[in-house]
Amino acid sequence: MAVPMAAADGRGAIGYRSTRAGSAAPVSFEAAMLAGLAPDGGLYLPVEVPQLPPGWREAGDLAELAALALPRLLGMGSAEVSELFADAFTFKVEVAHLSRDRHVLELFHGPTAAFKDFGARALARLLERSLARRSRRALVLVATSGDTGSAVADAFAGLEHCAVALLYPEGGVSRVQERQLLARRDGVAAIAVTGTFDDCQRLVKEAFLDPALAGLSLSSANSINVARLLPQCLYHLWGAARLGAEHETGPAVEVVPSGNLGNLTSALLAARMAGTEPTLVAAHNANDYFPRYLAGEARAFDFSASLATYSNAMDVGAPSNFERLAALLSAGPEVVLGASVSDAETLEQMRLSFAEDGYLACPHTAVGLRALEILRASGAVAGPALLLATARPAKFPEVVTAALGPGVADVALPGADAEQVEPRRIEPSLAALRDELLTLA
Ligand SMILES: *Cc1c(COP(=O)(O)O)cnc(C)c1O
């Protein structure tokens, strides 16, 4: 039974329950955020998704949308929500209109040039607020295949109540991404793991359940944390509202370049808030567990090892949000389709988009564009499509050069000249991580 918890504006705050908890009592948003992973190893989901009020499409910006969509989910008053999100989202979301009714929602205009800035900047403010209210400190542990780490490091640097430890696979991120990860920042330690991203992600989950680390107040900034997913709902709604103004009902198809499936999960939550039923497309690279699961070719949780591809932020063999997504999908009317795109098709799509539309897409965005082509060609989807552009192409100069030759992506990224630190290096074992974290505390 749901325990009513009063939000600051007097409306009932919504509780959160683990995907594995069955009928256990729900916890507050703050408890779910601070814990990251539920004690039983499951992922938190709100027990209810509140409906947006009529007229939400007229909201002027993401902060205004936040004040309509999130107060009960965050257990905060709408004025405070609006203020927090106005402070977090200081950059624009742009829409690029391509040929054949394709509309690209550019989510990479934040400080680290990938969509992770949305979740990370909102989470930093939400966490800092909760910890300050409790006079507590926390160590935020984050596994990164590139973009999450720099977004979290940038968003959390210098906070009074949170320090950050970033785990990344040594040699598994691009040079630009590694420079961003190793920029000197107050309260942020970078740890290079001699393993894969899946190793990093597994180590984070193990560290959370390790009694020897209980004293560190670990928290997670990965998309296992529900507090990162909720802010991401806002740009899905924003895109649907912008394009709804041009099309009678808004785009029927939304394409999400996917790895850990956090962005897709937030798209699904956003559709529930809006009461719309778009066809969601999970666009994957060769790490295609989820498309195979959807096609009935892989069983639930029968994951594979990750493979290195050009769209490296999506090189995930065991998507951490699969458990949450599976729980949501079993209880809803949404249509989710999957497609898998090879490296050769990714490069070809980058060339094609540049030639056809003069549009330079990062490799992840190109996977989305190609996935749409595949599903349109097979007749699985039709009509206008909203595609998410998840990173700025200049973050991946090697791939842009492989597709289009030199000189196309030579744009300096923000912070490119930041002072660098040496990473700490560990083997992919919990014992090695434990030692490292205890020296940080
Ligand atoms: C993280 C990331 C993705 C995948 O998003 P998920 O939420 O993990 O599915 C796609 N593209 C880029 C550029 C990313 O950084």
Short mmCIF file of C-alpha atoms and ligand atoms in Angstrom, two decimals:
data_model
loop_
_atom_site.label_atom_id
_atom_site.label_comp_id
_atom_site.label_asym_id
_atom_site.label_seq_id
_atom_site.Cartn_x
_atom_site.Cartn_y
_atom_site.Cartn_z
CA MET A 1 0.00 0.00 0.00
CA ALA A 2 1.33 3.45 -0.90
CA VAL A 3 2.39 5.55 2.08
CA PRO A 4 1.28 9.14 1.46
CA MET A 5 4.16 11.59 1.75
CA ALA A 6 3.28 15.26 1.60
CA ALA A 7 5.02 17.33 -1.04
CA ALA A 8 5.91 20.90 -0.14
CA ASP A 9 2.95 22.18 -2.13
CA GLY A 10 0.60 19.88 -0.27
CA ARG A 11 -0.05 17.36 -3.06
CA GLY A 12 0.88 13.75 -2.39
CA ALA A 13 4.46 12.83 -3.15
CA ILE A 14 4.87 9.59 -5.10
CA GLY A 15 6.82 6.70 -3.59
CA TYR A 16 9.36 4.39 -5.25
CA ARG A 17 9.59 0.64 -5.22
CA SER A 18 12.31 -1.77 -6.36
CA THR A 19 11.65 -3.78 -9.52
CA ARG A 20 12.24 -6.85 -7.30
CA ALA A 21 10.38 -5.78 -4.18
CA GLY A 22 6.91 -7.09 -4.93
CA SER A 23 4.62 -5.54 -2.36
CA ALA A 24 7.25 -4.01 -0.03
CA ALA A 25 6.45 -0.49 1.21
CA PRO A 26 7.63 2.24 -1.15
CA VAL A 27 10.40 4.67 -0.19
CA SER A 28 10.57 8.43 -0.81
CA PHE A 29 12.22 9.94 -3.90
CA GLU A 30 15.13 11.17 -1.78
CA ALA A 31 15.72 7.72 -0.33
CA ALA A 32 15.64 6.16 -3.81
CA MET A 33 18.05 8.78 -5.14
CA LEU A 34 20.51 8.51 -2.26
CA ALA A 35 20.54 4.71 -2.45
CA GLY A 36 20.91 4.52 -6.26
CA LEU A 37 20.39 0.77 -6.34
CA ALA A 38 17.69 -0.78 -4.15
CA PRO A 39 19.00 -2.95 -1.27
CA ASP A 40 17.69 -6.09 -3.02
CA GLY A 41 19.74 -5.26 -6.14
CA GLY A 42 16.68 -4.08 -8.10
CA LEU A 43 16.03 -0.66 -9.64
CA TYR A 44 13.62 1.91 -8.31
CA LEU A 45 10.47 2.88 -10.21
CA PRO A 46 7.76 5.31 -9.14
CA VAL A 47 4.64 3.48 -7.99
CA GLU A 48 2.59 5.85 -10.13
CA VAL A 49 3.33 8.12 -13.13
CA PRO A 50 1.35 11.35 -12.79
CA GLN A 51 -0.49 12.71 -15.83
CA LEU A 52 0.52 16.11 -17.17
CA PRO A 53 -2.14 18.80 -16.92
CA PRO A 54 -3.83 19.88 -20.18
CA GLY A 55 -1.92 22.69 -21.85
CA TRP A 56 1.52 21.28 -20.99
CA ARG A 57 2.56 21.64 -24.63
CA GLU A 58 2.52 25.41 -24.20
CA ALA A 59 5.27 25.37 -21.54
CA GLY A 60 7.93 27.92 -22.50
CA ASP A 61 11.02 25.97 -21.51
CA LEU A 62 12.22 22.80 -19.80
CA ALA A 63 12.07 24.37 -16.32
CA GLU A 64 8.43 25.25 -16.85
CA LEU A 65 7.76 21.70 -18.04
CA ALA A 66 9.58 20.38 -14.96
CA ALA A 67 7.26 22.38 -12.72
CA LEU A 68 4.28 20.68 -14.42
CA ALA A 69 5.67 17.16 -14.64
CA LEU A 70 7.92 16.52 -11.65
CA PRO A 71 6.78 17.99 -8.29
CA ARG A 72 4.99 14.88 -7.06
CA LEU A 73 7.71 12.60 -8.42
CA LEU A 74 10.45 14.60 -6.69
CA GLY A 75 8.43 15.34 -3.55
CA MET A 76 9.11 19.06 -4.04
CA GLY A 77 7.00 22.15 -4.55
CA SER A 78 6.59 23.38 -8.13
CA ALA A 79 8.35 26.73 -7.51
CA GLU A 80 11.41 24.97 -6.13
CA VAL A 81 11.39 22.48 -9.01
CA SER A 82 11.22 25.28 -11.54
CA GLU A 83 14.12 27.12 -9.87
CA LEU A 84 16.32 24.01 -9.67
CA PHE A 85 15.78 23.12 -13.33
CA ALA A 86 16.28 26.67 -14.55
CA ASP A 87 19.68 26.57 -12.81
CA ALA A 88 20.51 23.10 -14.22
CA PHE A 89 19.41 23.55 -17.84
CA THR A 90 21.18 26.72 -18.92
CA PHE A 91 21.72 25.50 -22.48
CA LYS A 92 19.44 25.05 -25.48
CA VAL A 93 17.76 22.07 -27.09
CA GLU A 94 17.79 22.62 -30.85
CA VAL A 95 15.73 20.91 -33.54
CA ALA A 96 17.26 20.22 -36.97
CA HIS A 97 14.72 19.42 -39.66
CA LEU A 98 16.04 16.91 -42.20
CA SER A 99 14.48 15.65 -45.42
CA ARG A 100 11.72 13.03 -45.41
CA ASP A 101 10.03 14.23 -42.24
CA ARG A 102 12.91 13.51 -39.91
CA HIS A 103 13.35 15.90 -36.99
CA VAL A 104 16.51 15.74 -34.95
CA LEU A 105 16.35 16.84 -31.33
CA GLU A 106 19.88 17.98 -30.52
CA LEU A 107 20.66 17.21 -26.90
CA PHE A 108 24.37 18.02 -27.03
CA HIS A 109 24.53 21.76 -26.42
CA GLY A 110 25.49 21.39 -22.75
CA PRO A 111 28.97 21.84 -21.23
CA THR A 112 30.30 18.35 -22.09
CA ALA A 113 28.57 18.06 -25.47
CA ALA A 114 26.42 14.95 -24.86
CA PHE A 115 22.86 14.43 -23.61
CA LYS A 116 24.27 13.13 -20.31
CA ASP A 117 24.56 16.78 -19.21
CA PHE A 118 20.79 16.88 -18.60
CA GLY A 119 20.66 13.99 -16.15
CA ALA A 120 23.99 14.80 -14.50
CA ARG A 121 23.32 18.50 -13.90
CA ALA A 122 19.85 17.88 -12.50
CA LEU A 123 21.07 14.99 -10.34
CA ALA A 124 23.97 17.06 -8.93
CA ARG A 125 21.53 19.72 -7.73
CA LEU A 126 18.97 17.25 -6.40
CA LEU A 127 21.62 15.27 -4.50
CA GLU A 128 23.39 18.31 -3.09
CA ARG A 129 20.04 19.66 -1.88
CA SER A 130 19.17 16.40 -0.10
CA LEU A 131 22.60 15.95 1.46
CA ALA A 132 22.72 19.54 2.67
CA ARG A 133 19.30 19.12 4.30
CA ARG A 134 20.62 16.05 6.11
CA SER A 135 24.09 17.51 6.85
CA ARG A 136 25.53 14.42 5.19
CA ARG A 137 28.25 13.73 2.66
CA ALA A 138 28.19 11.08 -0.09
CA LEU A 139 30.66 9.52 -2.52
CA VAL A 140 29.13 9.29 -5.96
CA LEU A 141 30.39 6.27 -7.85
CA VAL A 142 29.96 6.22 -11.60
CA ALA A 143 30.90 3.81 -14.37
CA THR A 144 31.43 5.50 -17.70
CA SER A 145 31.93 4.47 -21.29
CA GLY A 146 32.89 8.06 -21.99
CA ASP A 147 30.12 10.60 -21.85
CA THR A 148 28.56 9.96 -18.44
CA GLY A 149 31.86 10.43 -16.64
CA SER A 150 32.67 13.84 -18.03
CA ALA A 151 29.08 15.06 -17.62
CA VAL A 152 29.03 13.90 -13.99
CA ALA A 153 32.50 15.27 -13.27
CA ASP A 154 31.57 18.64 -14.74
CA ALA A 155 28.21 18.76 -12.96
CA PHE A 156 29.52 17.67 -9.53
CA ALA A 157 32.89 19.47 -9.42
CA GLY A 158 33.32 21.57 -6.33
CA LEU A 159 30.10 20.54 -4.57
CA GLU A 160 30.27 20.77 -0.81
CA HIS A 161 28.50 17.51 0.06
CA CYS A 162 29.44 15.09 -2.77
CA ALA A 163 32.77 13.73 -3.98
CA VAL A 164 32.93 11.68 -7.20
CA ALA A 165 34.85 8.57 -8.31
CA LEU A 166 34.69 7.83 -12.05
CA LEU A 167 35.43 4.33 -13.35
CA TYR A 168 36.23 4.01 -17.03
CA PRO A 169 37.64 1.20 -19.20
CA GLU A 170 41.28 1.99 -19.99
CA GLY A 171 41.60 2.27 -23.77
CA GLY A 172 37.81 2.02 -24.14
CA VAL A 173 37.04 5.72 -24.54
CA SER A 174 38.02 8.14 -27.30
CA ARG A 175 40.99 10.50 -26.85
CA VAL A 176 38.68 13.49 -26.60
CA GLN A 177 36.55 11.71 -24.00
CA GLU A 178 39.63 10.74 -21.96
CA ARG A 179 40.88 14.35 -21.97
CA GLN A 180 37.48 15.43 -20.65
CA LEU A 181 37.54 12.73 -17.97
CA LEU A 182 41.03 13.65 -16.78
CA ALA A 183 40.50 17.40 -16.50
CA ARG A 184 41.52 18.52 -12.99
CA ARG A 185 38.40 19.10 -10.89
CA ASP A 186 37.80 19.57 -7.17
CA GLY A 187 36.44 16.47 -5.48
CA VAL A 188 36.62 14.26 -8.61
CA ALA A 189 38.89 11.18 -8.94
CA ALA A 190 39.25 9.27 -12.24
CA ILE A 191 39.98 5.52 -12.03
CA ALA A 192 41.08 3.63 -15.16
CA VAL A 193 39.99 -0.02 -15.01
CA THR A 194 41.98 -2.57 -17.05
CA GLY A 195 38.78 -4.16 -18.36
CA THR A 196 35.60 -3.35 -20.27
CA PHE A 197 32.73 -0.98 -19.54
CA ASP A 198 30.68 -3.97 -18.39
CA ASP A 199 33.42 -4.66 -15.80
CA CYS A 200 33.13 -1.06 -14.59
CA GLN A 201 29.37 -1.32 -14.36
CA ARG A 202 29.57 -4.66 -12.51
CA LEU A 203 32.11 -3.19 -10.05
CA VAL A 204 29.78 -0.31 -9.25
CA LYS A 205 26.92 -2.69 -8.50
CA GLU A 206 29.23 -4.87 -6.35
CA ALA A 207 30.58 -1.87 -4.45
CA PHE A 208 27.03 -0.87 -3.51
CA LEU A 209 26.37 -4.25 -1.97
CA ASP A 210 29.80 -4.46 -0.23
CA PRO A 211 29.45 -4.15 3.57
CA ALA A 212 33.09 -2.95 3.84
CA LEU A 213 32.11 0.21 1.91
CA ALA A 214 28.88 0.90 3.76
CA GLY A 215 30.55 3.70 5.74
CA LEU A 216 31.25 5.74 2.58
CA SER A 217 27.60 6.57 1.81
CA LEU A 218 27.95 5.53 -1.80
CA SER A 219 25.53 6.96 -4.28
CA SER A 220 25.22 6.40 -8.02
CA ALA A 221 25.14 8.85 -10.88
CA ASN A 222 24.60 6.12 -13.48
CA SER A 223 21.26 5.68 -15.10
CA ILE A 224 20.46 2.99 -12.54
CA ASN A 225 19.64 6.09 -10.45
CA VAL A 226 16.02 7.02 -11.03
CA ALA A 227 16.92 10.64 -10.25
CA ARG A 228 18.82 10.81 -13.53
CA LEU A 229 15.99 9.39 -15.60
CA LEU A 230 13.23 11.72 -14.44
CA PRO A 231 14.94 14.94 -15.62
CA GLN A 232 15.54 13.29 -19.00
CA CYS A 233 11.77 12.93 -19.48
CA LEU A 234 11.61 16.68 -20.00
CA TYR A 235 13.32 16.83 -23.38
CA HIS A 236 11.24 13.98 -24.78
CA LEU A 237 8.16 16.01 -23.83
CA TRP A 238 9.72 19.17 -25.20
CA GLY A 239 10.44 17.49 -28.55
CA ALA A 240 6.92 16.05 -28.73
CA ALA A 241 5.43 19.48 -27.97
CA ARG A 242 7.63 21.33 -30.52
CA LEU A 243 6.81 18.92 -33.30
CA GLY A 244 3.21 18.55 -32.25
CA ALA A 245 2.83 22.17 -33.27
CA GLU A 246 3.81 21.23 -36.82
CA HIS A 247 2.02 17.91 -37.05
CA GLU A 248 -1.53 17.35 -35.98
CA THR A 249 -0.69 14.82 -33.27
CA GLY A 250 3.07 15.04 -32.94
CA PRO A 251 5.48 12.48 -34.29
CA ALA A 252 4.32 8.91 -34.00
CA VAL A 253 7.88 7.59 -33.93
CA GLU A 254 10.75 8.48 -31.59
CA VAL A 255 14.19 7.02 -32.26
CA VAL A 256 16.56 6.68 -29.30
CA PRO A 257 20.23 5.70 -29.80
CA SER A 258 20.59 3.21 -26.94
CA GLY A 259 23.16 1.50 -24.77
CA ASN A 260 22.11 1.17 -21.15
CA LEU A 261 18.50 1.94 -22.16
CA GLY A 262 18.21 4.84 -19.69
CA ASN A 263 17.18 7.27 -22.39
CA LEU A 264 14.61 4.83 -23.76
CA THR A 265 13.23 4.28 -20.27
CA SER A 266 12.83 8.02 -19.81
CA ALA A 267 11.11 8.24 -23.21
CA LEU A 268 8.62 5.65 -22.05
CA LEU A 269 7.99 7.45 -18.75
CA ALA A 270 7.53 10.71 -20.66
CA ALA A 271 4.96 9.11 -22.97
CA ARG A 272 3.05 7.89 -19.91
CA MET A 273 3.09 11.38 -18.38
CA ALA A 274 1.74 12.82 -21.63
CA GLY A 275 -0.72 9.99 -22.23
CA THR A 276 0.63 9.56 -25.77
CA GLU A 277 1.57 6.26 -27.35
CA PRO A 278 4.45 6.85 -29.73
CA THR A 279 6.30 3.94 -31.29
CA LEU A 280 9.69 4.01 -29.58
CA VAL A 281 12.70 2.73 -31.47
CA ALA A 282 15.72 1.40 -29.58
CA ALA A 283 18.60 1.97 -32.01
CA HIS A 284 21.60 -0.16 -31.06
CA ASN A 285 25.01 -0.80 -32.56
CA ALA A 286 26.44 -4.36 -32.71
CA ASN A 287 25.66 -4.62 -28.99
CA ASP A 288 22.18 -5.72 -29.89
CA TYR A 289 20.91 -7.68 -26.91
CA PHE A 290 17.72 -5.60 -26.62
CA PRO A 291 16.67 -5.79 -30.30
CA ARG A 292 17.25 -9.55 -30.11
CA TYR A 293 15.19 -9.74 -26.93
CA LEU A 294 12.35 -7.82 -28.60
CA ALA A 295 12.51 -10.14 -31.59
CA GLY A 296 12.24 -13.17 -29.30
CA GLU A 297 15.80 -14.24 -30.13
CA ALA A 298 17.27 -13.71 -26.65
CA ARG A 299 15.80 -14.51 -23.28
CA ALA A 300 15.41 -11.97 -20.48
CA PHE A 301 18.77 -11.27 -18.76
CA ASP A 302 20.64 -13.59 -21.15
CA PHE A 303 23.18 -10.83 -21.86
CA SER A 304 26.33 -11.00 -23.99
CA ALA A 305 29.81 -9.52 -23.56
CA SER A 306 30.18 -5.99 -24.94
CA LEU A 307 31.80 -5.35 -28.32
CA ALA A 308 33.83 -2.25 -29.23
CA THR A 309 32.22 -0.12 -31.95
CA TYR A 310 32.45 3.39 -33.41
CA SER A 311 29.47 4.46 -31.27
CA ASN A 312 31.34 3.62 -28.08
CA ALA A 313 28.97 5.27 -25.61
CA MET A 314 26.53 2.51 -26.60
CA ASP A 315 28.99 -0.40 -26.21
CA VAL A 316 26.98 -2.12 -23.52
CA GLY A 317 26.47 -5.88 -23.43
CA ALA A 318 24.33 -5.94 -20.29
CA PRO A 319 22.05 -2.85 -20.35
CA SER A 320 21.55 -1.78 -16.74
CA ASN A 321 18.06 -0.40 -17.35
CA PHE A 322 16.76 -3.55 -19.00
CA GLU A 323 15.25 -4.70 -15.71
CA ARG A 324 13.38 -1.41 -15.27
CA LEU A 325 12.26 -1.29 -18.89
CA ALA A 326 11.02 -4.89 -18.82
CA ALA A 327 8.98 -4.11 -15.69
CA LEU A 328 7.47 -1.01 -17.32
CA LEU A 329 6.74 -2.72 -20.63
CA SER A 330 4.94 -5.63 -19.02
CA ALA A 331 2.43 -3.17 -17.56
CA GLY A 332 1.81 -0.77 -20.46
CA PRO A 333 0.46 -0.33 -23.97
CA GLU A 334 3.65 1.06 -25.57
CA VAL A 335 5.14 -0.27 -28.78
CA VAL A 336 8.92 -0.58 -28.63
CA LEU A 337 10.86 -1.72 -31.71
CA GLY A 338 14.57 -2.41 -31.95
CA ALA A 339 17.17 -2.29 -34.70
CA SER A 340 20.87 -3.05 -34.79
CA VAL A 341 23.32 -1.09 -36.96
CA SER A 342 26.86 -2.16 -37.90
CA ASP A 343 29.95 0.06 -37.90
CA ALA A 344 30.02 0.00 -41.72
CA GLU A 345 26.38 1.17 -41.84
CA THR A 346 27.16 3.85 -39.24
CA LEU A 347 29.93 5.35 -41.41
CA GLU A 348 27.76 5.06 -44.51
CA GLN A 349 24.92 6.86 -42.74
CA MET A 350 27.26 9.66 -41.61
CA ARG A 351 28.33 10.14 -45.25
CA LEU A 352 24.74 9.96 -46.50
CA SER A 353 23.35 12.49 -44.01
CA PHE A 354 26.18 14.88 -44.81
CA ALA A 355 25.63 14.52 -48.56
CA GLU A 356 21.80 14.55 -48.50
CA ASP A 357 21.05 17.07 -45.80
CA GLY A 358 24.40 18.73 -45.05
CA TYR A 359 23.97 17.27 -41.59
CA LEU A 360 26.95 16.03 -39.62
CA ALA A 361 25.80 13.33 -37.19
CA CYS A 362 27.92 11.81 -34.42
CA PRO A 363 28.24 8.00 -34.70
CA HIS A 364 25.51 7.42 -32.08
CA THR A 365 23.08 9.73 -33.81
CA ALA A 366 23.95 8.03 -37.11
CA VAL A 367 22.96 4.67 -35.59
CA GLY A 368 19.57 6.22 -34.85
CA LEU A 369 19.20 7.64 -38.37
CA ARG A 370 20.07 4.29 -39.90
CA ALA A 371 17.76 2.36 -37.57
CA LEU A 372 14.90 4.56 -38.81
CA GLU A 373 15.84 3.81 -42.44
CA ILE A 374 15.81 0.09 -41.71
CA LEU A 375 12.40 0.16 -40.01
CA ARG A 376 10.86 2.48 -42.61
CA ALA A 377 12.13 0.25 -45.43
CA SER A 378 10.58 -2.84 -43.82
CA GLY A 379 7.27 -1.01 -43.32
CA ALA A 380 7.50 -1.36 -39.52
CA VAL A 381 7.15 2.42 -39.03
CA ALA A 382 5.83 5.31 -41.12
CA GLY A 383 5.20 9.02 -40.75
CA PRO A 384 7.15 11.84 -39.12
CA ALA A 385 9.96 10.82 -36.81
CA LEU A 386 11.70 12.48 -33.91
CA LEU A 387 15.33 11.36 -33.62
CA LEU A 388 17.53 12.10 -30.65
CA ALA A 389 21.03 13.44 -31.39
CA THR A 390 22.98 12.36 -28.34
CA ALA A 391 26.47 13.86 -28.80
CA ARG A 392 28.30 16.52 -30.70
CA PRO A 393 30.21 15.06 -33.66
CA ALA A 394 33.38 16.91 -32.61
CA LYS A 395 33.62 14.53 -29.65
CA PHE A 396 34.47 11.72 -32.07
CA PRO A 397 37.01 13.18 -34.51
CA GLU A 398 38.52 9.78 -35.38
CA VAL A 399 35.16 8.41 -36.55
CA VAL A 400 34.19 11.60 -38.37
CA THR A 401 37.53 11.47 -40.18
CA ALA A 402 36.99 7.78 -41.04
CA ALA A 403 33.60 8.64 -42.55
CA LEU A 404 34.22 12.00 -44.19
CA GLY A 405 37.95 12.63 -44.27
CA PRO A 406 39.93 15.17 -42.25
CA GLY A 407 38.84 18.72 -41.53
CA VAL A 408 35.11 18.18 -41.00
CA ALA A 409 34.97 17.85 -37.21
CA ASP A 410 37.88 20.09 -36.26
CA VAL A 411 35.93 22.22 -33.84
CA ALA A 412 37.40 22.83 -30.40
CA LEU A 413 35.20 21.49 -27.61
CA PRO A 414 34.60 23.48 -24.45
CA GLY A 415 37.32 22.81 -21.88
CA ALA A 416 39.69 21.22 -24.42
CA ASP A 417 42.66 23.02 -22.83
CA ALA A 418 41.78 22.08 -19.21
CA GLU A 419 44.66 21.01 -16.95
CA GLN A 420 45.01 17.20 -16.91
CA VAL A 421 45.52 14.72 -14.06
CA GLU A 422 46.86 11.13 -14.16
CA PRO A 423 44.18 8.48 -13.59
CA ARG A 424 44.49 5.93 -10.80
CA ARG A 425 44.70 2.42 -12.34
CA ILE A 426 43.07 -0.77 -11.03
CA GLU A 427 42.31 -4.33 -12.14
CA PRO A 428 38.63 -5.14 -12.61
CA SER A 429 38.13 -6.62 -9.13
CA LEU A 430 36.05 -5.48 -6.18
CA ALA A 431 39.07 -5.84 -3.87
CA ALA A 432 41.08 -3.39 -5.98
CA LEU A 433 38.21 -0.92 -6.17
CA ARG A 434 37.58 -1.19 -2.43
CA ASP A 435 41.23 -0.30 -1.66
CA GLU A 436 41.09 2.67 -3.99
CA LEU A 437 37.82 4.03 -2.61
CA LEU A 438 38.98 3.69 0.98
CA THR A 439 42.02 5.87 0.21
CA LEU A 440 39.70 8.53 -1.22
CA ALA A 441 37.49 8.68 1.86
C1 LIG B 1 25.05 7.33 -23.06
C2 LIG B 1 24.93 7.56 -24.51
C3 LIG B 1 24.01 6.85 -25.30
C4 LIG B 1 23.16 5.72 -24.75
O1 LIG B 1 22.21 6.16 -23.82
P1 LIG B 1 21.56 5.10 -22.79
O2 LIG B 1 20.70 5.92 -21.91
O3 LIG B 1 22.71 4.48 -22.05
O4 LIG B 1 20.82 4.09 -23.59
C5 LIG B 1 23.89 7.19 -26.64
N1 LIG B 1 24.66 8.16 -27.19
C6 LIG B 1 25.56 8.85 -26.46
C7 LIG B 1 26.38 9.88 -27.14
C8 LIG B 1 25.73 8.60 -25.10
O5 LIG B 1 26.63 9.28 -24.40
#
